[in-house]
Amino acid sequence: MKIAVAKGDGIGPEIMNAVIRVFNAAEVPLEYEYVDMGKWVFDKGFNNGMTDAAKQTIEELGILFKGPMETPKGKGVKSINVTARKTWNTYANKRVFQTLHGVDTVFSKAGIPIDITIVRENIEDTYGGIEHMLTHDVALSRRFITRPGSMQVIRYAFEMAKQKNARRITCGHKANIMKLTDGLFLECFYEVAKEYPELKADDVIVDDLCMKLVVQPNNFDVVVLTNLQGDIVSDLCAGLVGGLGFAPSANIGDHICIFEAVHGTAPDIAGKNIANPTALLLSGIAMLRHVGLLEKAAHIENALLYTLEQGVHTGDFGDKSVPPANTTAFADTIIANIGKKPQLNAKPELADVASTCTVLHPDKNTMLESKETSQEKIVGVDLFIESSELPEVIAKKSQRHAGVKFKIVNVSNRGTQVWPTGSVFTDLVNQYNVRFESIDGHSLNQQDVIGLYVSMSGDFKICSLELLNEWDGKKAYSLAQGQ
């Protein structure tokens, strides 16, 4: 079986070489095709951080094992890590955080075991990176949460939780504030939960979740979250088990999967042969299990656990009275310990499962779309305008453009209503939202909205607009604070 390998930037080549040495010593039956990705590829003029040959190889093989990669700063280019995940639709980011004996934390010292799996949505949310300056003072980021995208990652999380005999699966969210976006994600969670009655499914608001994870992390098992919240919470969980040096990551898609460590390139220690390869090795072990090499995965993980249990450590963790091992020596010790088992939490050496890395090559893009079961109606429009005038002036000018189909409902600034009611204590910026709704709730069309846009543009610079939709009489848009 052949997989694509990208060594990465900074400490990437050092830790990747260490992991591949461990794999070879364990006689892992894989062939490695090295591909060109990372900052050094950006510097050669490839704006997506990978060569065309690298992209073709990864799409042919279906598995990418990668070291940490740096995105050049100040050049207007996107993160290679995010680009790879989104290009190949690796919609589920799975990160497993477990107590490792030999890695001391406040919880291990207290005898509190941790075994948490974070499943982070990997494609949508603010990681679309769709941003615009609406005025010289106001920046906008668009946050996309979709029903099909949410269903993909949530269904993966439930299926994975079922396979690992999880006692609990939790949805972390902020649906109390982001009622439409996080509300949709939460709705999808409970829709899928009905198909898995054997699993205990619940939800926790994400700020409360963070507090509970720090206080009683052993109460949680599998947690599924949207992209940005999942990124933050997974780093929090890394802190619970010793840091990012022990945080593996698997990016799962239907056709292509990417396995990588969570941590960055650590340029301050690059080339010094002192980096900790544990996170990348754990990511590689997850990759072995993914492709069915269960026995080899257990051999290597048990050797790693035995090594940690014996107190062998790199400079970023462990007993400071014991001299640390460098990257090479740490890998050598793991290699010497292949065949040994730790006293605690030894992994069962299961038989391999027949598998291949064969990729089904679609001939066109897949359209993800759920069936629309209710009647859609346009009932208004939000016009986002640039102005330094006061709300009363904005409203008076806007009313002149309403015509016979629209009425002005409210004016808001940074999401807070400032007309028809408001407070002089509300500070303003030079960008307002003027909300128009149809008179008597009559249905509108896009031509009506365009006519209003043209009329309003005589008085204001219109930065952006959003249609106000209803489905079967249910508002599909949020209200302003104070409306």
CSV table of N, CA and C in Angstrom, one decimal, residues 195-346:
chain,number,residue,atom,x,y,z
A,195,GLU,N,-31.3,8.3,15.2
A,195,GLU,CA,-30.9,7.0,14.6
A,195,GLU,C,-29.9,6.2,15.4
A,196,TYR,N,-29.5,6.7,16.6
A,196,TYR,CA,-28.6,6.0,17.5
A,196,TYR,C,-29.1,6.0,18.9
A,197,PRO,N,-30.3,5.4,19.1
A,197,PRO,CA,-30.9,5.4,20.5
A,197,PRO,C,-30.0,4.8,21.6
A,198,GLU,N,-29.1,4.0,21.2
A,198,GLU,CA,-28.2,3.4,22.2
A,198,GLU,C,-27.2,4.3,22.8
A,199,LEU,N,-27.0,5.5,22.1
A,199,LEU,CA,-26.0,6.4,22.6
A,199,LEU,C,-26.7,7.6,23.4
A,200,LYS,N,-26.1,7.9,24.5
A,200,LYS,CA,-26.6,9.1,25.3
A,200,LYS,C,-26.1,10.4,24.6
A,201,ALA,N,-27.1,11.1,24.0
A,201,ALA,CA,-26.7,12.3,23.3
A,201,ALA,C,-27.3,13.6,24.0
A,202,ASP,N,-26.4,14.6,24.2
A,202,ASP,CA,-26.8,15.8,24.9
A,202,ASP,C,-26.0,17.0,24.3
A,203,ASP,N,-26.3,18.2,24.7
A,203,ASP,CA,-25.6,19.3,24.2
A,203,ASP,C,-25.3,20.3,25.4
A,204,VAL,N,-24.2,21.0,25.2
A,204,VAL,CA,-23.7,22.0,26.2
A,204,VAL,C,-23.2,23.2,25.4
A,205,ILE,N,-23.6,24.4,25.9
A,205,ILE,CA,-23.2,25.7,25.4
A,205,ILE,C,-21.7,25.7,25.5
A,206,VAL,N,-21.0,26.2,24.5
A,206,VAL,CA,-19.5,26.0,24.4
A,206,VAL,C,-18.7,26.6,25.5
A,207,ASP,N,-19.1,27.8,26.0
A,207,ASP,CA,-18.4,28.4,27.1
A,207,ASP,C,-18.5,27.6,28.4
A,208,ASP,N,-19.7,27.1,28.6
A,208,ASP,CA,-20.0,26.2,29.7
A,208,ASP,C,-19.2,24.9,29.5
A,209,LEU,N,-19.1,24.4,28.3
A,209,LEU,CA,-18.4,23.2,28.0
A,209,LEU,C,-16.9,23.3,28.4
A,210,CYS,N,-16.3,24.5,28.0
A,210,CYS,CA,-14.9,24.7,28.4
A,210,CYS,C,-14.7,24.7,29.9
A,211,MET,N,-15.6,25.3,30.6
A,211,MET,CA,-15.4,25.3,32.1
A,211,MET,C,-15.5,23.9,32.6
A,212,LYS,N,-16.5,23.1,32.1
A,212,LYS,CA,-16.7,21.7,32.6
A,212,LYS,C,-15.6,20.8,32.2
A,213,LEU,N,-15.0,21.0,31.0
A,213,LEU,CA,-13.8,20.2,30.6
A,213,LEU,C,-12.6,20.4,31.5
A,214,VAL,N,-12.5,21.7,31.9
A,214,VAL,CA,-11.3,22.0,32.8
A,214,VAL,C,-11.6,21.4,34.2
A,215,VAL,N,-12.8,21.4,34.7
A,215,VAL,CA,-13.2,21.0,36.0
A,215,VAL,C,-13.3,19.5,36.1
A,216,GLN,N,-14.1,18.9,35.2
A,216,GLN,CA,-14.3,17.4,35.2
A,216,GLN,C,-14.2,16.8,33.8
A,217,PRO,N,-13.0,16.8,33.3
A,217,PRO,CA,-12.9,16.3,31.9
A,217,PRO,C,-13.3,14.8,31.7
A,218,ASN,N,-13.2,14.0,32.8
A,218,ASN,CA,-13.6,12.6,32.7
A,218,ASN,C,-15.1,12.4,32.5
A,219,ASN,N,-15.9,13.4,32.6
A,219,ASN,CA,-17.3,13.3,32.3
A,219,ASN,C,-17.6,13.2,30.9
A,220,PHE,N,-16.6,13.6,30.0
A,220,PHE,CA,-16.9,13.7,28.6
A,220,PHE,C,-16.2,12.5,27.8
A,221,ASP,N,-16.9,12.2,26.7
A,221,ASP,CA,-16.4,11.1,25.9
A,221,ASP,C,-16.1,11.5,24.5
A,222,VAL,N,-17.2,11.7,23.7
A,222,VAL,CA,-17.1,12.3,22.3
A,222,VAL,C,-17.8,13.6,22.3
A,223,VAL,N,-17.1,14.6,21.7
A,223,VAL,CA,-17.7,16.0,21.6
A,223,VAL,C,-17.6,16.4,20.2
A,224,VAL,N,-18.7,16.8,19.6
A,224,VAL,CA,-18.7,17.3,18.2
A,224,VAL,C,-19.1,18.8,18.2
A,225,LEU,N,-18.3,19.6,17.4
A,225,LEU,CA,-18.5,21.0,17.4
A,225,LEU,C,-18.3,21.6,16.0
A,226,THR,N,-18.7,22.8,15.8
A,226,THR,CA,-18.4,23.6,14.6
A,226,THR,C,-16.9,23.9,14.5
A,227,ASN,N,-16.5,24.4,13.4
A,227,ASN,CA,-15.1,24.5,13.0
A,227,ASN,C,-14.3,25.4,14.0
A,228,LEU,N,-14.6,26.6,14.2
A,228,LEU,CA,-13.8,27.5,15.1
A,228,LEU,C,-13.9,27.1,16.5
A,229,GLN,N,-15.1,26.7,17.0
A,229,GLN,CA,-15.3,26.3,18.4
A,229,GLN,C,-14.5,25.0,18.6
A,230,GLY,N,-14.5,24.1,17.6
A,230,GLY,CA,-13.8,22.8,17.7
A,230,GLY,C,-12.3,23.0,17.7
A,231,ASP,N,-11.8,24.0,17.0
A,231,ASP,CA,-10.4,24.3,17.0
A,231,ASP,C,-10.0,24.8,18.4
A,232,ILE,N,-10.7,25.7,19.0
A,232,ILE,CA,-10.4,26.2,20.3
A,232,ILE,C,-10.5,25.1,21.4
A,233,VAL,N,-11.6,24.4,21.4
A,233,VAL,CA,-11.8,23.4,22.4
A,233,VAL,C,-10.8,22.2,22.3
A,234,SER,N,-10.4,21.9,21.1
A,234,SER,CA,-9.4,20.8,21.0
A,234,SER,C,-8.1,21.2,21.5
A,235,ASP,N,-7.7,22.5,21.4
A,235,ASP,CA,-6.5,22.9,22.0
A,235,ASP,C,-6.6,23.0,23.5
A,236,LEU,N,-7.7,23.3,24.0
A,236,LEU,CA,-8.0,23.3,25.4
A,236,LEU,C,-7.8,21.8,25.9
A,237,CYS,N,-8.3,20.9,25.2
A,237,CYS,CA,-8.2,19.4,25.6
A,237,CYS,C,-6.7,19.0,25.6
A,238,ALA,N,-6.0,19.5,24.6
A,238,ALA,CA,-4.5,19.2,24.5
A,238,ALA,C,-3.9,19.6,25.8
A,239,GLY,N,-4.2,20.8,26.3
A,239,GLY,CA,-3.7,21.2,27.6
A,239,GLY,C,-4.0,20.3,28.8
A,240,LEU,N,-5.1,19.6,28.7
A,240,LEU,CA,-5.5,18.7,29.8
A,240,LEU,C,-4.6,17.5,29.9
A,241,VAL,N,-4.0,17.1,28.7
A,241,VAL,CA,-3.2,15.8,28.7
A,241,VAL,C,-1.7,16.1,28.5
A,242,GLY,N,-1.3,17.3,28.6
A,242,GLY,CA,0.2,17.6,28.5
A,242,GLY,C,0.6,18.6,27.4
A,243,GLY,N,-0.3,19.0,26.6
A,243,GLY,CA,0.1,20.0,25.6
A,243,GLY,C,-0.1,19.5,24.1
A,244,LEU,N,0.2,20.4,23.2
A,244,LEU,CA,0.1,20.0,21.8
A,244,LEU,C,1.1,18.9,21.3
A,245,GLY,N,2.1,18.7,22.1
A,245,GLY,CA,3.0,17.6,21.8
A,245,GLY,C,2.4,16.3,21.9
A,246,PHE,N,1.2,16.2,22.4
A,246,PHE,CA,0.5,14.9,22.5
A,246,PHE,C,-0.9,14.9,21.9
A,247,ALA,N,-1.0,15.8,20.9
A,247,ALA,CA,-2.3,16.0,20.2
A,247,ALA,C,-2.3,15.5,18.8
A,248,PRO,N,-2.7,14.3,18.5
A,248,PRO,CA,-2.8,13.8,17.1
A,248,PRO,C,-4.0,14.3,16.4
A,249,SER,N,-4.1,14.2,15.1
A,249,SER,CA,-5.2,14.7,14.3
A,249,SER,C,-5.4,13.8,13.1
A,250,ALA,N,-6.7,13.5,12.8
A,250,ALA,CA,-7.0,12.8,11.6
A,250,ALA,C,-8.1,13.6,10.9
A,251,ASN,N,-7.9,14.0,9.6
A,251,ASN,CA,-8.9,14.7,8.8
A,251,ASN,C,-9.5,13.7,7.9
A,252,ILE,N,-10.8,13.4,8.1
A,252,ILE,CA,-11.5,12.3,7.4
A,252,ILE,C,-12.4,12.8,6.3
A,253,GLY,N,-12.3,12.3,5.1
A,253,GLY,CA,-13.2,12.6,4.0
A,253,GLY,C,-13.7,11.3,3.4
A,254,ASP,N,-14.6,11.4,2.5
A,254,ASP,CA,-15.1,10.2,1.8
A,254,ASP,C,-14.1,9.6,0.9
A,255,HIS,N,-13.2,10.4,0.3
A,255,HIS,CA,-12.3,10.0,-0.7
A,255,HIS,C,-10.8,10.1,-0.3
A,256,ILE,N,-10.5,11.2,0.4
A,256,ILE,CA,-9.1,11.5,0.8
A,256,ILE,C,-9.1,11.8,2.3
A,257,CYS,N,-8.0,11.3,3.0
A,257,CYS,CA,-7.8,11.5,4.4
A,257,CYS,C,-6.4,12.1,4.7
A,258,ILE,N,-6.3,13.0,5.6
A,258,ILE,CA,-5.0,13.6,6.0
A,258,ILE,C,-4.8,13.4,7.4
A,259,PHE,N,-3.6,12.9,7.7
A,259,PHE,CA,-3.2,12.7,9.1
A,259,PHE,C,-2.0,13.6,9.4
A,260,GLU,N,-2.1,14.3,10.6
A,260,GLU,CA,-1.1,15.3,10.9
A,260,GLU,C,-1.1,15.6,12.4
A,261,ALA,N,0.0,16.1,12.9
A,261,ALA,CA,0.0,16.6,14.3
A,261,ALA,C,-0.8,17.9,14.4
A,262,VAL,N,-1.3,18.3,15.5
A,262,VAL,CA,-2.0,19.5,15.7
A,262,VAL,C,-1.0,20.7,15.8
A,263,HIS,N,0.1,20.5,16.4
A,263,HIS,CA,1.1,21.6,16.7
A,263,HIS,C,1.6,22.2,15.4
A,264,GLY,N,2.3,23.3,15.6
A,264,GLY,CA,2.9,24.0,14.5
A,264,GLY,C,4.4,23.6,14.2
A,265,THR,N,5.1,24.5,13.4
A,265,THR,CA,6.4,24.2,12.9
A,265,THR,C,7.5,24.5,13.9
A,266,ALA,N,7.2,25.2,15.0
A,266,ALA,CA,8.3,25.4,16.0
A,266,ALA,C,9.6,25.9,15.4
A,267,PRO,N,9.6,27.0,14.7
A,267,PRO,CA,10.9,27.4,14.0
A,267,PRO,C,12.0,27.7,15.0
A,268,ASP,N,11.7,28.0,16.2
A,268,ASP,CA,12.8,28.3,17.2
A,268,ASP,C,13.6,27.1,17.6
A,269,ILE,N,13.1,25.9,17.4
A,269,ILE,CA,13.9,24.7,17.7
A,269,ILE,C,14.2,23.9,16.4
A,270,ALA,N,13.8,24.3,15.3
A,270,ALA,CA,14.0,23.6,14.0
A,270,ALA,C,15.5,23.3,13.8
A,271,GLY,N,15.8,22.1,13.4
A,271,GLY,CA,17.2,21.8,13.1
A,271,GLY,C,18.1,21.4,14.3
A,272,LYS,N,17.5,21.5,15.5
A,272,LYS,CA,18.3,21.2,16.7
A,272,LYS,C,18.1,19.7,17.2
A,273,ASN,N,17.2,19.0,16.5
A,273,ASN,CA,17.0,17.6,16.9
A,273,ASN,C,16.6,17.4,18.3
A,274,ILE,N,15.7,18.3,18.8
A,274,ILE,CA,15.2,18.2,20.1
A,274,ILE,C,13.6,18.2,20.2
A,275,ALA,N,13.0,18.2,19.0
A,275,ALA,CA,11.5,18.2,18.9
A,275,ALA,C,10.9,16.9,19.4
A,276,ASN,N,9.7,17.0,19.9
A,276,ASN,CA,9.0,15.8,20.4
A,276,ASN,C,8.1,15.3,19.2
A,277,PRO,N,8.4,14.0,18.8
A,277,PRO,CA,7.6,13.4,17.7
A,277,PRO,C,6.4,12.7,18.1
A,278,THR,N,6.0,12.8,19.4
A,278,THR,CA,4.9,11.9,19.9
A,278,THR,C,3.6,12.2,19.1
A,279,ALA,N,3.2,13.5,19.0
A,279,ALA,CA,1.9,13.8,18.3
A,279,ALA,C,1.9,13.3,16.9
A,280,LEU,N,3.0,13.5,16.2
A,280,LEU,CA,3.0,13.0,14.8
A,280,LEU,C,2.9,11.4,14.8
A,281,LEU,N,3.6,10.8,15.7
A,281,LEU,CA,3.6,9.3,15.8
A,281,LEU,C,2.2,8.9,16.1
A,282,LEU,N,1.5,9.5,17.0
A,282,LEU,CA,0.1,9.1,17.4
A,282,LEU,C,-0.8,9.3,16.2
A,283,SER,N,-0.5,10.4,15.4
A,283,SER,CA,-1.3,10.6,14.2
A,283,SER,C,-1.1,9.5,13.2
A,284,GLY,N,0.2,9.1,13.1
A,284,GLY,CA,0.5,8.0,12.2
A,284,GLY,C,-0.1,6.7,12.6
A,285,ILE,N,-0.2,6.5,13.9
A,285,ILE,CA,-0.8,5.3,14.5
A,285,ILE,C,-2.3,5.3,14.1
A,286,ALA,N,-2.9,6.4,14.2
A,286,ALA,CA,-4.3,6.6,13.8
A,286,ALA,C,-4.5,6.2,12.3
A,287,MET,N,-3.5,6.7,11.5
A,287,MET,CA,-3.5,6.4,10.1
A,287,MET,C,-3.4,4.9,9.8
A,288,LEU,N,-2.6,4.2,10.6
A,288,LEU,CA,-2.4,2.7,10.4
A,288,LEU,C,-3.8,2.0,10.7
A,289,ARG,N,-4.4,2.5,11.8
A,289,ARG,CA,-5.7,1.9,12.1
A,289,ARG,C,-6.8,2.2,11.0
A,290,HIS,N,-6.7,3.4,10.4
A,290,HIS,CA,-7.6,3.8,9.4
A,290,HIS,C,-7.5,2.9,8.2
A,291,VAL,N,-6.3,2.5,7.8
A,291,VAL,CA,-6.1,1.6,6.6
A,291,VAL,C,-6.1,0.1,7.0
A,292,GLY,N,-6.5,-0.2,8.2
A,292,GLY,CA,-6.7,-1.6,8.6
A,292,GLY,C,-5.5,-2.3,9.2
A,293,LEU,N,-4.4,-1.6,9.4
A,293,LEU,CA,-3.2,-2.2,10.0
A,293,LEU,C,-3.2,-2.1,11.5
A,294,LEU,N,-4.2,-2.9,12.0
A,294,LEU,CA,-4.5,-2.8,13.5
A,294,LEU,C,-3.4,-3.3,14.3
A,295,GLU,N,-2.8,-4.4,13.9
A,295,GLU,CA,-1.8,-5.1,14.7
A,295,GLU,C,-0.5,-4.2,14.8
A,296,LYS,N,-0.1,-3.7,13.7
A,296,LYS,CA,1.1,-2.9,13.6
A,296,LYS,C,0.8,-1.6,14.5
A,297,ALA,N,-0.4,-1.0,14.4
A,297,ALA,CA,-0.7,0.2,15.1
A,297,ALA,C,-0.5,-0.1,16.6
A,298,ALA,N,-1.1,-1.3,17.1
A,298,ALA,CA,-1.0,-1.6,18.5
A,298,ALA,C,0.4,-1.9,18.9
A,299,HIS,N,1.3,-2.6,18.1
A,299,HIS,CA,2.7,-2.8,18.4
A,299,HIS,C,3.4,-1.5,18.7
A,300,ILE,N,3.2,-0.5,17.8
A,300,ILE,CA,3.9,0.7,17.9
A,300,ILE,C,3.4,1.6,19.1
A,301,GLU,N,2.0,1.6,19.2
A,301,GLU,CA,1.5,2.4,20.3
A,301,GLU,C,1.9,1.8,21.7
A,302,ASN,N,1.9,0.5,21.8
A,302,ASN,CA,2.4,-0.1,23.1
A,302,ASN,C,3.9,0.2,23.3
A,303,ALA,N,4.7,0.2,22.3
A,303,ALA,CA,6.1,0.6,22.4
A,303,ALA,C,6.2,2.0,22.9
A,304,LEU,N,5.4,2.9,22.3
A,304,LEU,CA,5.4,4.3,22.7
A,304,LEU,C,5.0,4.5,24.2
A,305,LEU,N,3.9,3.8,24.6
A,305,LEU,CA,3.4,3.9,25.9
A,305,LEU,C,4.4,3.3,26.9
A,306,TYR,N,5.0,2.2,26.6
A,306,TYR,CA,6.0,1.6,27.4
A,306,TYR,C,7.2,2.6,27.6
A,307,THR,N,7.6,3.3,26.5
A,307,THR,CA,8.7,4.2,26.6
A,307,THR,C,8.4,5.4,27.5
A,308,LEU,N,7.2,5.9,27.4
A,308,LEU,CA,6.7,7.0,28.2
A,308,LEU,C,6.6,6.6,29.7
A,309,GLU,N,6.1,5.4,29.9
A,309,GLU,CA,6.0,4.8,31.3
A,309,GLU,C,7.3,4.7,32.0
A,310,GLN,N,8.4,4.4,31.2
A,310,GLN,CA,9.7,4.3,31.7
A,310,GLN,C,10.4,5.6,32.1
A,311,GLY,N,9.7,6.7,31.7
A,311,GLY,CA,10.2,8.0,32.1
A,311,GLY,C,11.1,8.6,31.0
A,312,VAL,N,11.2,8.0,29.8
A,312,VAL,CA,11.9,8.6,28.7
A,312,VAL,C,11.1,9.8,28.2
A,313,HIS,N,11.8,10.9,28.0
A,313,HIS,CA,11.1,12.1,27.5
A,313,HIS,C,12.0,13.0,26.7
A,314,THR,N,11.4,13.9,25.9
A,314,THR,CA,12.1,15.0,25.3
A,314,THR,C,12.0,16.2,26.2
A,315,GLY,N,12.6,17.3,25.8
A,315,GLY,CA,12.8,18.4,26.7
A,315,GLY,C,11.5,19.2,27.0
A,316,ASP,N,10.4,18.9,26.3
A,316,ASP,CA,9.2,19.7,26.5
A,316,ASP,C,8.3,19.1,27.6
A,317,PHE,N,8.7,18.0,28.2
A,317,PHE,CA,7.9,17.4,29.2
A,317,PHE,C,8.7,16.4,30.1
A,318,GLY,N,8.1,15.9,31.1
A,318,GLY,CA,8.8,14.8,31.9
A,318,GLY,C,9.5,15.4,33.1
A,319,ASP,N,10.2,14.5,33.8
A,319,ASP,CA,10.9,14.7,35.0
A,319,ASP,C,12.2,15.5,34.6
A,320,LYS,N,12.2,16.8,35.1
A,320,LYS,CA,13.4,17.6,34.8
A,320,LYS,C,14.7,17.2,35.4
A,321,SER,N,14.6,16.3,36.4
A,321,SER,CA,15.8,15.8,37.0
A,321,SER,C,16.5,14.7,36.1
A,322,VAL,N,15.7,14.2,35.1
A,322,VAL,CA,16.2,13.2,34.2
A,322,VAL,C,16.6,13.8,32.9
A,323,PRO,N,17.8,13.7,32.4
A,323,PRO,CA,18.2,14.3,31.2
A,323,PRO,C,17.2,13.9,30.0
A,324,PRO,N,16.8,14.9,29.2
A,324,PRO,CA,15.9,14.6,28.1
A,324,PRO,C,16.6,13.9,27.0
A,325,ALA,N,15.9,13.1,26.2
A,325,ALA,CA,16.4,12.5,25.0
A,325,ALA,C,16.1,13.4,23.8
A,326,ASN,N,17.0,13.4,22.9
A,326,ASN,CA,16.7,14.2,21.7
A,326,ASN,C,15.8,13.4,20.8
A,327,THR,N,15.4,14.0,19.6
A,327,THR,CA,14.4,13.4,18.7
A,327,THR,C,14.9,12.0,18.3
A,328,THR,N,16.1,11.9,17.9
A,328,THR,CA,16.7,10.7,17.4
A,328,THR,C,16.7,9.6,18.5
A,329,ALA,N,17.2,10.0,19.7
A,329,ALA,CA,17.3,9.0,20.8
A,329,ALA,C,15.9,8.6,21.2
A,330,PHE,N,14.9,9.5,21.2
A,330,PHE,CA,13.6,9.1,21.6
A,330,PHE,C,13.0,8.1,20.7
A,331,ALA,N,13.2,8.3,19.4
A,331,ALA,CA,12.7,7.3,18.4
A,331,ALA,C,13.5,6.0,18.5
A,332,ASP,N,14.8,6.1,18.8
A,332,ASP,CA,15.6,4.8,19.0
A,332,ASP,C,15.0,4.0,20.2
A,333,THR,N,14.7,4.7,21.2
A,333,THR,CA,14.2,4.0,22.4
A,333,THR,C,12.8,3.3,22.1
A,334,ILE,N,12.0,4.0,21.4
A,334,ILE,CA,10.7,3.4,21.0
A,334,ILE,C,10.9,2.2,20.1
A,335,ILE,N,11.9,2.3,19.2
A,335,ILE,CA,12.2,1.1,18.3
A,335,ILE,C,12.7,-0.1,19.2
A,336,ALA,N,13.5,0.2,20.2
A,336,ALA,CA,14.1,-0.8,21.0
A,336,ALA,C,13.0,-1.5,21.9
A,337,ASN,N,11.9,-0.7,22.1
A,337,ASN,CA,10.8,-1.2,22.9
A,337,ASN,C,9.7,-1.9,22.1
A,338,ILE,N,9.8,-2.0,20.8
A,338,ILE,CA,8.8,-2.7,20.0
A,338,ILE,C,8.7,-4.1,20.5
A,339,GLY,N,7.5,-4.5,20.8
A,339,GLY,CA,7.2,-5.9,21.3
A,339,GLY,C,6.9,-5.9,22.8
A,340,LYS,N,7.2,-4.7,23.5
A,340,LYS,CA,7.0,-4.6,24.9
A,340,LYS,C,5.6,-3.9,25.1
A,341,LYS,N,5.0,-4.2,26.3
A,341,LYS,CA,3.7,-3.6,26.6
A,341,LYS,C,3.8,-2.8,27.9
A,342,PRO,N,3.1,-1.7,28.0
A,342,PRO,CA,3.1,-1.0,29.2
A,342,PRO,C,2.3,-1.7,30.3
A,343,GLN,N,2.5,-1.3,31.5
A,343,GLN,CA,1.7,-1.9,32.6
A,343,GLN,C,0.3,-1.4,32.6
A,344,LEU,N,0.1,-0.2,32.2
A,344,LEU,CA,-1.2,0.4,32.2
A,344,LEU,C,-1.7,0.7,30.8
A,345,ASN,N,-3.0,0.4,30.5
A,345,ASN,CA,-3.6,0.8,29.2
A,345,ASN,C,-2.9,0.2,28.0
A,346,ALA,N,-2.5,-1.0,28.1
A,346,ALA,CA,-1.9,-1.6,26.9
A,346,ALA,C,-3.0,-1.8,25.8
